[in-house]
């Protein structure tokens, strides 16, 4: 959760890979003539000031320093604390003799100011007082698996009850992908010069705690020289639906048709339909197995439920909608494949989800089809199937996976997760939204309905995808705030979707 507050519309945040941030670092030193040590001092000062602001009662700190410049930032923090008579102990994970360059200068500063240095974790105790732990073990230079003794230092930090500030990035978290094995669980992460993509992807959101960014007074010129890897949107930076004119009428707001609901899966199709209605679509119809029609009429009479026994029966219905969402409760039977094949040939914009994606991945239906006017919404497993690769591969580099699916199928790809990626022809966007309570059946069906409704109301596919992902997650957060996460049900979100879409 980024602490930046939003008073009005703001630009999306730029996210960078570790390599890009190191390029920014290099440019700052070469173009802006800012010595590396000055950058390190600014980084350490920024982190120290944020530590004092976040924990005003702190009365001692323990800094865990690695062997590189992340450790260097830690030594600056320790020196500043000692200067201000704030008791500080530094755990030197790598012997100071091995330090070089700016990190060695920073170590000398901490030593001159009287910071206590220990090389044995057993000498550290946080039993009493308001201690804060500072993780300066690894930053953007981390690669591979955690090596000793950093792994034991990470475990020591995580075993402590004391709050943790991570310098630049929690140690053990991959700065690009957000993948992590053993990694520091931080309460606050202060990151410098460029926001790393890994802070907002995969395990990043769970490990960073609050993220605070400090540009260390870098000038805009360097940012123009290094392209961002992702653009991160939040509530303040999203394109919204236009205000409705007084003389509006329902056809102006499009017609969404949901195609799904095979035997036993009527609920998914109905939830997607109701979500489309609650997100403002002018008309919503549902094409599903006949046994679901009665329940649909009872639950939501505003949805025009139509029984479909075969693909032929679906054909005449496909002329009506401007957007067709195929997938919720669709199943993978011959019936399911027939419906996807026919829907896939219409002029309407498409949203493909769940089993529609699994059928598409099978290659028998719509093989080789690329459309600019469809949105695919895979989760990690469906993405792996669409790319004919493993889930582990997708988790290792989710941005590459989202891009690859977009290149293979064209259109817009939403790769769902704690950080959701939206890949389109002009790049890849990221939205952090939702909460663990949303890991339950039906949540994806709601998102599908909201995406379709926003497209039906005239938004471009990328803008509709971004707003739908944010709105869906925000509805989940508000529903969880109202009644808890564990028992959160998809239909709890509907009333919040209605409020948020206004
Ligand atoms: N531009 C900026 O954002 C600024 C960054 N600063 C800080 O510098 C680090 C990056 O420093 P670097 O020396 O490149 O790498 P690290 O300190 O992150 O790590 C290198 C260090 O760690 C060891 N190591 C690598 N992988 C492992 C592993 N798997 N297990 C154990 N140890 C590992 C490696 O051997 C080195 O000793 C950045 O994050 C910022 O904190 C600048 O100070 C300010 C501007
Ligand atoms: K760190």
Tab-separated table of C-alpha atoms in Angstrom, residues 23 30 131 169-170 285 318 322 397:
chain	number	residue	atom	x	y	z
A	23	UNK	CA	20.990	2.868	-14.984
A	30	UNK	CA	27.486	10.885	-14.465
A	131	UNK	CA	13.441	-1.290	19.053
A	169	UNK	CA	13.475	-3.550	-0.931
A	170	UNK	CA	12.858	-6.362	1.579
A	285	UNK	CA	-28.644	-11.048	-21.110
A	318	UNK	CA	-25.442	-13.091	-30.844
A	322	UNK	CA	-22.300	-5.084	-28.073
A	397	UNK	CA	8.452	-13.392	-14.737
